């Protein structure tokens, strides 16, 4: 947890309002880059403006370029924020950062509803501070944190950040092990707190994990496929690969069960534990980039990896059966 | 329009003015005195008497053209007719004189923004140095700590009266005119342009 409120208040305390604005933009920009260092953030001359964002955050996912407009807000009044969010286009998937603590009461519930509907994330200083700084290790929790930055929606304060990270982290693990309830809870959180594209991507990852555990998808998709994640997405995770992904690499992995079935795993030629670790890392990275994997046979599944990320992925020696594909 | 209704309507009016000014794309930054730390930047104190504070409702930064980078502060009055605006405006002039004399940072422009005109018969004199002088004299005790008008008049600086006269704005809003502005999607196009410019937007 990085306490943001004191830093923000200190920045705003400058007697010259223009300097205060520059300083607070420094603080928010620095924090966002801590959390998501691969993003590029440009600043506008605007502040607390109804129509023009303060910052524009862009990043690449493979060949696809994504952006999120960041609107700083001087007020933490949920009624005022709801009125502003109402004017933001859904397609912008804006990120609104109130520089004061969000107020409570019925207006906050209204803001939550409006923000979810407008595909806008309201991230107050506590929520911003609760996001973990990026580390080289790509864990499910890191994946969840990226999902908030890339496509979170609704109000996400410190408590919601922690709950979301925990739910997704345990949900991914649960999906790997074929445990229903934590997987369901994670899917529910993902559906509620992220925009459909990101929700689909995370759900697809969990579906792939679930299948990797050797279980049928009907156990998870039949009853708890969240809104915005169709049964088809879960039943055919590779659907998430279509469209803009272009050339990539299809990596074929043994499932956890397969690894456990054969301690030496001579057929695949790699030791057991690193393979499991590699699988976990590849699951996360592959799904983050491309939204999923596809089942190959009863005990094997595949995850598409973006070739750019592929080169830097530390677990690649454990992957076998690589082949190029055109989506 | 006294009491609670005035308070609620006043806050709403300030937001409407803020949005209207932003809609011109000539105001890049603005904040109201309801917003925590910004309220402090919009608040001043009378130097004499008991040093009571007063504040402007809205402040910010303009962009483009002759006023690029200049700052403004505004008093916003939600009124359907002249109502109490005559005396309130006079007090506003005295406050602006004081602010200017102290080099108030947001004081490149002083705006009186209302939904109804007032003192229509001398409308063209409302921003004159003479109107400001009269207003300052009426508040001489709180500005100079001097009650006697003759003595207080000697403390008034003519160059400040002229300077303030040129910084004053009288803006009469109209509910219909508030809607006769670029549509949201048109403003979105302009916003996209400035997004693409990033830091170099200017």
Coordinates of C-alpha atoms in Angstrom, one line a residue:
Chain A
X1 CA 0.0 0.0 0.0
X2 CA 1.4 3.4 -1.1
X3 CA -0.3 6.1 0.8
X4 CA -1.4 8.6 -1.8
X5 CA -3.6 11.1 0.0
X6 CA -0.7 12.8 1.8
X7 CA 1.4 13.0 -1.3
X8 CA -1.6 14.4 -3.3
X9 CA -2.4 16.9 -0.6
X10 CA 1.2 18.0 -0.3
X11 CA 1.3 18.5 -4.1
X12 CA -1.9 20.5 -4.1
X13 CA -0.7 22.7 -1.2
X14 CA 1.4 24.9 -3.5
X15 CA 0.0 28.5 -3.3
X16 CA 0.1 28.8 -7.1
X17 CA -2.8 26.8 -8.5
X18 CA -0.9 26.1 -11.8
X19 CA 2.0 24.7 -9.9
X20 CA -0.3 22.7 -7.7
X21 CA -1.8 21.1 -10.8
X22 CA 1.5 20.2 -12.3
X23 CA 2.7 18.7 -9.0
X24 CA -0.4 16.6 -8.6
X25 CA -0.2 15.4 -12.2
X26 CA 3.4 14.4 -11.4
X27 CA 2.2 12.3 -8.4
X28 CA -0.6 10.5 -10.3
X29 CA 1.5 9.9 -13.4
X30 CA 4.4 8.5 -11.3
X31 CA 2.1 6.2 -9.5
X32 CA 0.4 4.9 -12.6
X33 CA 3.8 4.2 -14.1
X34 CA 4.8 2.3 -10.9
X35 CA 1.8 0.1 -11.4
X36 CA 1.9 -0.1 -15.2
X37 CA 5.4 0.8 -16.4
X38 CA 5.0 -0.2 -20.0
X39 CA 2.4 2.5 -20.5
X40 CA 3.2 5.8 -22.1
X41 CA 1.5 8.8 -20.4
X42 CA 1.2 12.2 -22.0
X43 CA -0.1 15.2 -20.2
X44 CA -2.5 17.8 -21.4
X45 CA -2.8 21.4 -20.3
X46 CA -6.2 20.7 -18.8
X47 CA -7.2 20.1 -15.3
X48 CA -10.5 19.1 -13.7
X49 CA -12.0 19.7 -17.1
X50 CA -15.4 18.3 -18.0
X51 CA -14.4 17.3 -21.6
X52 CA -10.6 17.0 -21.9
X53 CA -8.6 14.5 -19.8
X54 CA -5.6 15.5 -17.7
X55 CA -3.5 12.5 -18.9
X56 CA -3.7 10.1 -21.7
X57 CA -2.4 6.6 -21.0
X58 CA -1.5 4.3 -23.9
X59 CA 0.0 0.9 -24.1
X60 CA 0.5 -1.9 -26.6
X61 CA -0.9 -5.4 -26.4
X62 CA 0.9 -7.2 -29.2
X63 CA -0.1 -5.4 -32.3
X64 CA -3.0 -3.7 -30.7
X65 CA -2.7 -0.2 -29.2
X66 CA -4.9 0.6 -26.2
X67 CA -5.6 3.9 -24.4
X68 CA -7.3 5.2 -21.3
X69 CA -8.1 8.8 -20.7
X70 CA -7.3 9.9 -17.2
X71 CA -9.5 12.6 -15.7
X72 CA -8.4 14.1 -12.4
X73 CA -11.2 15.5 -10.3
X74 CA -10.8 18.2 -7.7
X75 CA -13.9 17.0 -5.8
X76 CA -14.6 13.7 -4.0
X77 CA -18.4 14.5 -4.1
X78 CA -20.0 11.5 -5.6
X79 CA -23.0 13.5 -6.9
X80 CA -20.7 15.8 -8.9
X81 CA -18.6 12.9 -10.1
X82 CA -21.6 11.0 -11.3
X83 CA -22.7 14.1 -13.2
X84 CA -19.3 14.3 -14.9
X85 CA -19.0 10.5 -15.5
X86 CA -22.4 10.6 -17.2
X87 CA -20.8 12.8 -20.0
X88 CA -17.9 10.5 -20.7
X89 CA -18.2 8.2 -23.7
X90 CA -18.5 4.5 -22.9
X91 CA -15.9 3.7 -25.6
X92 CA -13.3 5.9 -23.9
X93 CA -13.3 3.6 -20.8
X94 CA -12.1 6.5 -18.8
X95 CA -10.2 6.5 -15.6
X96 CA -11.4 9.1 -13.1
X97 CA -9.2 9.9 -10.2
X98 CA -10.8 12.1 -7.5
X99 CA -8.1 13.9 -5.6
X100 CA -10.1 13.8 -2.4
X101 CA -11.6 10.9 -0.6
X102 CA -14.9 9.8 -2.1
X103 CA -18.0 10.8 -0.1
X104 CA -20.5 8.2 1.1
X105 CA -24.2 7.8 1.0
X106 CA -26.8 7.2 -1.7
X107 CA -24.9 9.4 -4.2
X108 CA -22.0 7.0 -4.0
X109 CA -24.2 4.2 -5.0
X110 CA -25.5 6.3 -7.9
X111 CA -21.9 7.0 -8.9
X112 CA -21.1 3.3 -8.8
X113 CA -24.0 2.5 -11.1
X114 CA -23.2 5.3 -13.5
X115 CA -19.5 4.4 -13.6
X116 CA -20.2 0.7 -14.3
X117 CA -22.6 1.7 -17.1
X118 CA -20.2 4.2 -18.7
X119 CA -17.3 1.6 -18.5
X120 CA -15.5 4.2 -16.3
X121 CA -13.2 3.4 -13.4
X122 CA -13.4 5.8 -10.4
X123 CA -10.1 5.2 -8.5
X124 CA -9.8 7.3 -5.4
X125 CA -6.4 8.0 -3.7
X126 CA -6.7 5.0 -1.5
X127 CA -7.5 2.7 -4.5
X128 CA -4.6 4.2 -6.5
X129 CA -2.3 3.6 -3.6
X130 CA -3.5 0.0 -3.1
X131 CA -2.5 -1.1 -6.6
X132 CA 0.7 -3.1 -6.4
X133 CA 3.8 -1.8 -8.1
X134 CA 4.8 -3.9 -11.1
X135 CA 7.3 -6.6 -10.4
X136 CA 9.1 -8.8 -13.0
X137 CA 7.2 -11.9 -11.7
X138 CA 3.9 -12.3 -13.6
X139 CA 1.5 -13.7 -11.0
X140 CA -2.3 -13.9 -11.1
X141 CA -2.4 -11.0 -8.7
X142 CA -0.3 -8.9 -11.1
X143 CA -2.6 -9.9 -13.9
X144 CA -5.5 -8.7 -11.8
X145 CA -3.8 -5.4 -11.1
X146 CA -3.2 -4.9 -14.8
X147 CA -6.8 -5.6 -15.5
X148 CA -7.9 -2.8 -13.1
X149 CA -5.7 -0.3 -14.9
X150 CA -6.5 -1.5 -18.4
X151 CA -10.2 -2.0 -18.0
X152 CA -11.5 -1.6 -14.4
X153 CA -14.9 -0.1 -14.0
X154 CA -17.1 1.2 -11.2
X155 CA -15.7 2.5 -8.0
X156 CA -12.5 0.8 -6.8
X157 CA -11.2 2.0 -3.5
X158 CA -8.5 0.3 -1.4
X159 CA -10.9 -2.3 -0.1
X160 CA -12.1 -3.2 -3.6
X161 CA -8.6 -3.4 -4.9
X162 CA -7.6 -5.9 -2.2
X163 CA -10.8 -7.9 -2.7
X164 CA -10.4 -8.0 -6.5
X165 CA -6.7 -9.0 -6.4
X166 CA -7.4 -11.7 -3.8
X167 CA -10.4 -13.0 -5.7
X168 CA -8.6 -13.2 -9.0
X169 CA -5.5 -14.6 -7.5
X170 CA -7.3 -17.3 -5.6
X171 CA -9.7 -17.8 -8.5
X172 CA -6.9 -18.6 -10.9
X173 CA -5.4 -21.1 -8.5
X174 CA -8.8 -22.6 -7.8
X175 CA -9.5 -23.0 -11.5
X176 CA -6.2 -24.8 -11.9
X177 CA -7.3 -27.1 -9.2
X178 CA -10.8 -27.5 -10.4
X179 CA -12.4 -25.9 -7.3
X180 CA -15.8 -24.3 -8.2
X181 CA -16.7 -21.7 -5.6
X182 CA -13.5 -19.6 -5.6
X183 CA -13.5 -19.7 -9.4
X184 CA -17.1 -18.6 -9.5
X185 CA -16.4 -15.7 -7.1
X186 CA -13.4 -14.6 -9.2
X187 CA -15.5 -14.7 -12.4
X188 CA -18.2 -12.7 -10.7
X189 CA -15.7 -10.0 -9.5
X190 CA -14.1 -9.9 -12.9
X191 CA -17.5 -9.4 -14.6
X192 CA -18.6 -6.7 -12.3
X193 CA -15.4 -4.7 -12.0
X194 CA -13.9 -4.8 -15.5
X195 CA -15.1 -3.9 -19.0
X196 CA -16.2 -6.7 -21.2
X197 CA -13.0 -7.1 -23.2
X198 CA -10.9 -7.4 -20.1
X199 CA -13.5 -9.5 -18.3
X200 CA -13.6 -11.9 -21.3
X201 CA -9.8 -12.2 -21.3
X202 CA -9.6 -13.0 -17.6
X203 CA -12.5 -15.4 -17.8
X204 CA -10.9 -17.2 -20.7
X205 CA -7.7 -17.6 -18.7
X206 CA -9.7 -19.2 -15.9
X207 CA -11.5 -21.4 -18.4
X208 CA -8.2 -22.5 -19.8
X209 CA -7.0 -23.2 -16.3
X210 CA -10.1 -25.1 -15.5
X211 CA -9.8 -27.2 -18.6
X212 CA -6.1 -27.7 -17.8
X213 CA -7.2 -29.3 -14.5
X214 CA -8.9 -32.0 -16.6
X215 CA -12.4 -31.0 -15.8
X216 CA -15.3 -30.1 -18.1
X217 CA -16.1 -26.5 -18.7
X218 CA -19.7 -27.0 -18.0
X219 CA -18.9 -27.0 -14.3
X220 CA -17.9 -23.4 -14.5
X221 CA -19.5 -22.0 -17.6
X222 CA -22.8 -23.7 -17.3
X223 CA -23.8 -22.0 -14.1
X224 CA -21.7 -19.0 -13.5
X225 CA -20.6 -17.6 -16.9
X226 CA -20.7 -13.9 -16.1
X227 CA -22.6 -11.4 -18.1
X228 CA -20.4 -10.3 -21.0
X229 CA -18.7 -13.6 -21.0
X230 CA -20.6 -15.9 -23.3
X231 CA -20.7 -19.7 -23.0
X232 CA -19.0 -19.7 -26.3
X233 CA -16.1 -17.7 -24.9
X234 CA -15.6 -20.2 -22.1
X235 CA -16.3 -23.3 -24.2
X236 CA -14.0 -22.0 -27.0
X237 CA -11.4 -20.0 -25.4
X238 CA -9.6 -19.6 -28.6
X239 CA -12.4 -17.3 -29.8
X240 CA -10.6 -14.5 -27.9
X241 CA -7.6 -14.9 -30.2
X242 CA -9.3 -13.9 -33.4
X243 CA -9.1 -10.5 -35.0
X244 CA -6.1 -8.4 -34.4
X245 CA -3.6 -10.8 -33.0
X246 CA -1.8 -11.6 -36.2
X247 CA 1.2 -13.9 -36.1
X248 CA 1.9 -15.4 -32.7
X249 CA 3.2 -18.6 -31.2
X250 CA 1.1 -21.4 -30.0
X251 CA 2.6 -23.1 -27.1
X252 CA 1.4 -26.6 -26.1
X253 CA 1.7 -27.5 -22.4
X254 CA 1.1 -30.6 -20.4
X255 CA -1.7 -30.2 -17.9
X256 CA -1.1 -30.3 -14.2
X257 CA -2.6 -33.8 -14.1
X258 CA -0.3 -34.9 -16.9
X259 CA 2.7 -33.6 -15.0
X260 CA 1.6 -35.3 -11.9
X261 CA 0.9 -38.5 -13.7
X262 CA 4.5 -38.8 -14.8
X263 CA 7.1 -37.5 -12.5
X264 CA 9.9 -37.7 -15.0
X265 CA 7.6 -36.7 -17.9
X266 CA 10.1 -38.2 -20.4
X267 CA 7.7 -37.7 -23.2
X268 CA 7.9 -33.9 -22.9
X269 CA 11.4 -33.9 -21.7
X270 CA 11.2 -31.5 -18.8
X271 CA 11.2 -31.7 -15.1
X272 CA 8.0 -31.6 -13.2
X273 CA 8.1 -28.6 -11.0
X274 CA 9.6 -26.1 -13.4
X275 CA 7.0 -27.2 -15.9
X276 CA 4.2 -26.4 -13.5
X277 CA 5.7 -23.1 -12.7
X278 CA 6.2 -22.4 -16.4
X279 CA 2.7 -23.4 -17.1
X280 CA 1.4 -21.0 -14.5
X281 CA 3.5 -18.2 -15.8
X282 CA 2.6 -18.9 -19.4
X283 CA -1.0 -19.1 -18.5
X284 CA -0.9 -15.6 -17.0
X285 CA 1.2 -14.0 -19.7
X286 CA -0.5 -15.6 -22.6
X287 CA -4.0 -14.7 -21.4
X288 CA -2.9 -11.2 -20.5
X289 CA -1.8 -10.6 -24.0
X290 CA -4.3 -12.5 -26.1
X291 CA -7.2 -13.6 -24.1
X292 CA -6.9 -17.3 -23.8
X293 CA -5.9 -20.7 -24.9
X294 CA -7.5 -23.6 -26.6
X295 CA -7.9 -27.1 -25.6
X296 CA -5.8 -29.7 -27.4
X297 CA -6.9 -33.2 -26.7
X298 CA -8.0 -34.5 -23.3
X299 CA -5.0 -33.6 -21.3
X300 CA -3.4 -30.8 -23.1
X301 CA -4.1 -27.2 -23.8
X302 CA -2.4 -24.4 -25.4
X303 CA -1.9 -20.7 -24.8
X304 CA -1.1 -18.2 -27.4
X305 CA 1.8 -16.0 -26.7
X306 CA 2.6 -12.7 -28.3
X307 CA 5.9 -13.1 -29.9
X308 CA 7.2 -9.8 -28.6
X309 CA 6.6 -10.9 -25.0
X310 CA 7.7 -14.3 -25.8
X311 CA 11.3 -13.4 -26.2
X312 CA 11.5 -11.9 -22.8
X313 CA 9.5 -14.6 -21.0
X314 CA 11.8 -16.3 -18.6
X315 CA 10.1 -19.7 -18.6
X316 CA 10.3 -20.4 -22.3
X317 CA 12.9 -23.3 -22.1
X318 CA 10.2 -25.4 -20.6
X319 CA 7.8 -25.1 -23.4
X320 CA 7.6 -27.7 -26.0
X321 CA 5.8 -28.2 -29.2
X322 CA 6.0 -24.6 -30.4
X323 CA 4.5 -23.8 -33.7
X324 CA 3.6 -20.7 -35.5
X325 CA 0.1 -19.9 -36.4
X326 CA -2.0 -17.4 -38.3
X327 CA -5.1 -16.4 -36.5
Chain B
X1 CA -33.7 33.8 -2.6
X2 CA -32.5 33.2 0.9
X3 CA -31.7 30.1 2.9
X4 CA -31.1 26.5 2.0
X5 CA -32.6 26.8 -1.5
X6 CA -30.1 29.6 -2.3
X7 CA -27.2 27.4 -1.1
X8 CA -28.2 24.4 -3.2
X9 CA -29.1 26.5 -6.3
X10 CA -25.9 28.4 -5.8
X11 CA -23.7 25.3 -5.9
X12 CA -25.6 24.0 -8.9
X13 CA -25.2 27.4 -10.6
X14 CA -21.4 27.3 -10.1
X15 CA -21.2 23.9 -11.7
X16 CA -23.2 25.1 -14.6
X17 CA -21.0 28.1 -15.1
X18 CA -17.9 25.9 -14.8
X19 CA -19.2 23.6 -17.5
X20 CA -20.3 26.4 -19.7
X21 CA -16.9 28.1 -19.5
X22 CA -15.1 24.8 -20.2
X23 CA -17.4 24.2 -23.2
X24 CA -15.8 27.2 -24.9
X25 CA -12.5 25.3 -24.7
X26 CA -11.0 28.6 -23.6
X27 CA -10.8 27.6 -20.0
X28 CA -8.4 24.8 -19.4
X29 CA -8.5 24.5 -15.6
X30 CA -11.2 25.5 -13.1
X31 CA -12.2 24.6 -9.6
X32 CA -14.9 25.7 -7.1
X33 CA -14.7 26.8 -3.5
X34 CA -16.6 23.7 -2.5
X35 CA -13.5 21.6 -3.3
X36 CA -11.3 21.2 -0.3
X37 CA -7.8 22.6 -1.0
X38 CA -9.1 24.7 -3.8
X39 CA -11.5 26.6 -1.5
X40 CA -8.4 27.9 0.3
X41 CA -7.0 29.3 -2.9
X42 CA -10.3 31.1 -3.6
X43 CA -10.5 32.6 -0.1
X44 CA -9.2 36.0 1.1
X45 CA -9.6 38.0 4.2
X46 CA -10.5 41.6 5.0
X47 CA -7.4 43.1 6.5
X48 CA -9.2 45.1 9.1
X49 CA -12.2 44.8 11.3
X50 CA -12.2 41.2 12.6
X51 CA -10.5 39.9 9.5
X52 CA -13.4 37.9 8.3
X53 CA -12.9 35.7 5.2
X54 CA -14.6 36.0 1.8
X55 CA -14.3 33.8 -1.2
X56 CA -14.9 33.6 -4.9
X57 CA -17.1 30.8 -6.2
X58 CA -14.9 29.7 -9.1
X59 CA -11.4 30.2 -10.3
X60 CA -9.2 28.8 -13.0
X61 CA -6.9 29.3 -16.0
X62 CA -7.8 30.5 -19.5
X63 CA -6.1 29.3 -22.6
X64 CA -5.5 30.5 -26.2
X65 CA -5.6 34.0 -27.7
X66 CA -4.8 37.1 -25.7
X67 CA -5.6 35.5 -22.4
X68 CA -3.6 32.4 -22.7
X69 CA -2.4 31.3 -19.3
X70 CA -4.1 34.1 -17.4
X71 CA -6.2 33.3 -14.4
X72 CA -9.6 34.3 -13.4
X73 CA -11.9 34.3 -10.4
X74 CA -15.7 34.6 -10.5
X75 CA -18.6 35.4 -8.3
X76 CA -21.7 33.4 -9.4
X77 CA -25.2 34.6 -8.6
X78 CA -28.2 32.4 -9.4
X79 CA -31.0 35.1 -9.7
X80 CA -34.1 35.3 -11.8
X81 CA -34.1 39.1 -11.6
X82 CA -32.1 42.0 -10.2
X83 CA -32.9 40.9 -6.7
X84 CA -30.1 41.8 -4.2
X85 CA -27.5 42.0 -6.9
X86 CA -27.0 45.8 -6.6
X87 CA -25.5 45.8 -3.1
X88 CA -23.9 42.4 -3.6
X89 CA -22.1 43.7 -6.7
X90 CA -20.9 46.8 -4.9
X91 CA -19.4 44.6 -2.2
X92 CA -17.9 42.4 -5.0
X93 CA -16.1 45.5 -6.4
X94 CA -14.6 46.3 -3.0
X95 CA -13.4 42.8 -2.6
X96 CA -11.8 42.8 -6.1
X97 CA -10.1 46.1 -5.3
X98 CA -8.6 44.6 -2.2
X99 CA -7.6 41.4 -4.0
X100 CA -5.9 43.4 -6.8
X101 CA -4.1 45.6 -4.2
X102 CA -2.7 42.4 -2.7
X103 CA -1.7 40.9 -6.0
X104 CA -4.1 38.1 -5.8
X105 CA -2.9 35.2 -8.0
X106 CA -6.2 34.4 -9.6
X107 CA -6.9 38.1 -10.3
X108 CA -6.0 38.5 -14.0
X109 CA -9.8 38.7 -14.5
X110 CA -12.6 39.3 -12.1
X111 CA -16.0 38.0 -13.3
X112 CA -19.5 38.7 -12.0
X113 CA -21.7 36.0 -13.5
X114 CA -25.4 36.0 -13.0
X115 CA -28.6 34.9 -14.7
X116 CA -30.3 38.3 -14.6
X117 CA -29.1 41.9 -15.2
X118 CA -29.4 44.5 -12.5
X119 CA -29.0 48.3 -12.3
X120 CA -29.8 48.4 -16.0
X121 CA -30.0 52.2 -16.1
X122 CA -26.3 52.5 -15.3
X123 CA -25.2 49.2 -16.8
X124 CA -22.5 50.9 -18.8
X125 CA -21.0 52.4 -15.7
X126 CA -20.9 49.3 -13.5
X127 CA -17.3 48.6 -14.3
X128 CA -16.1 52.2 -14.3
X129 CA -13.3 53.4 -11.9
X130 CA -15.9 55.7 -10.3
X131 CA -18.2 52.8 -9.5
X132 CA -15.3 51.0 -8.0
X133 CA -14.3 54.0 -6.0
X134 CA -17.7 54.3 -4.5
X135 CA -17.7 50.6 -3.6
X136 CA -14.3 50.9 -1.9
X137 CA -15.4 53.9 0.1
X138 CA -18.4 51.9 1.3
X139 CA -16.0 49.3 2.7
X140 CA -13.3 51.7 3.8
X141 CA -13.3 50.4 7.4
X142 CA -12.6 46.8 6.4
X143 CA -10.1 47.7 3.6
X144 CA -8.2 50.6 5.2
X145 CA -9.4 50.5 8.8
X146 CA -10.6 54.1 8.2
X147 CA -14.2 55.1 8.8
X148 CA -14.0 58.7 7.7
X149 CA -14.8 58.9 3.9
X150 CA -12.6 61.9 3.3
X151 CA -9.6 60.3 4.9
X152 CA -10.3 56.9 3.3
X153 CA -10.6 58.5 -0.2
X154 CA -6.9 59.6 0.1
X155 CA -5.9 55.9 0.5
X156 CA -7.5 54.8 -2.7
X157 CA -5.1 54.4 -5.6
X158 CA -6.4 55.7 -8.9
X159 CA -4.2 53.4 -10.9
X160 CA -5.7 50.4 -9.2
X161 CA -9.2 51.6 -10.0
X162 CA -8.3 51.9 -13.7
X163 CA -6.5 48.6 -13.7
X164 CA -9.4 46.8 -12.0
X165 CA -11.9 48.4 -14.3
X166 CA -10.2 46.7 -17.2
X167 CA -10.1 43.4 -15.5
X168 CA -13.8 43.2 -14.7
X169 CA -16.3 41.1 -16.6
X170 CA -20.1 41.2 -16.4
X171 CA -21.6 38.0 -17.7
X172 CA -25.3 37.4 -17.9
X173 CA -26.1 33.8 -18.4
X174 CA -29.2 32.5 -20.2
X175 CA -30.6 29.1 -19.7
X176 CA -31.3 28.7 -23.4
X177 CA -27.9 30.1 -24.3
X178 CA -26.3 27.5 -22.0
X179 CA -27.7 24.9 -24.5
X180 CA -26.6 26.8 -27.6
X181 CA -23.1 25.5 -27.3
X182 CA -21.1 22.9 -29.3
X183 CA -22.7 19.5 -28.8
X184 CA -20.9 17.0 -26.6
X185 CA -19.7 14.9 -29.5
X186 CA -18.3 18.0 -31.2
X187 CA -16.4 18.9 -28.1
X188 CA -15.2 15.4 -28.1
X189 CA -13.6 16.0 -31.4
X190 CA -11.8 19.0 -30.0
X191 CA -10.9 17.0 -26.9
X192 CA -9.4 14.3 -29.1
X193 CA -7.3 16.9 -30.9
X194 CA -5.9 18.2 -27.7
X195 CA -5.3 14.6 -26.5
X196 CA -3.3 14.0 -29.6
X197 CA -1.2 17.1 -28.9
X198 CA -0.4 16.0 -25.4
X199 CA 1.9 18.3 -23.5
X200 CA 2.5 20.4 -26.6
X201 CA -1.1 21.4 -26.9
X202 CA -1.3 25.2 -27.0

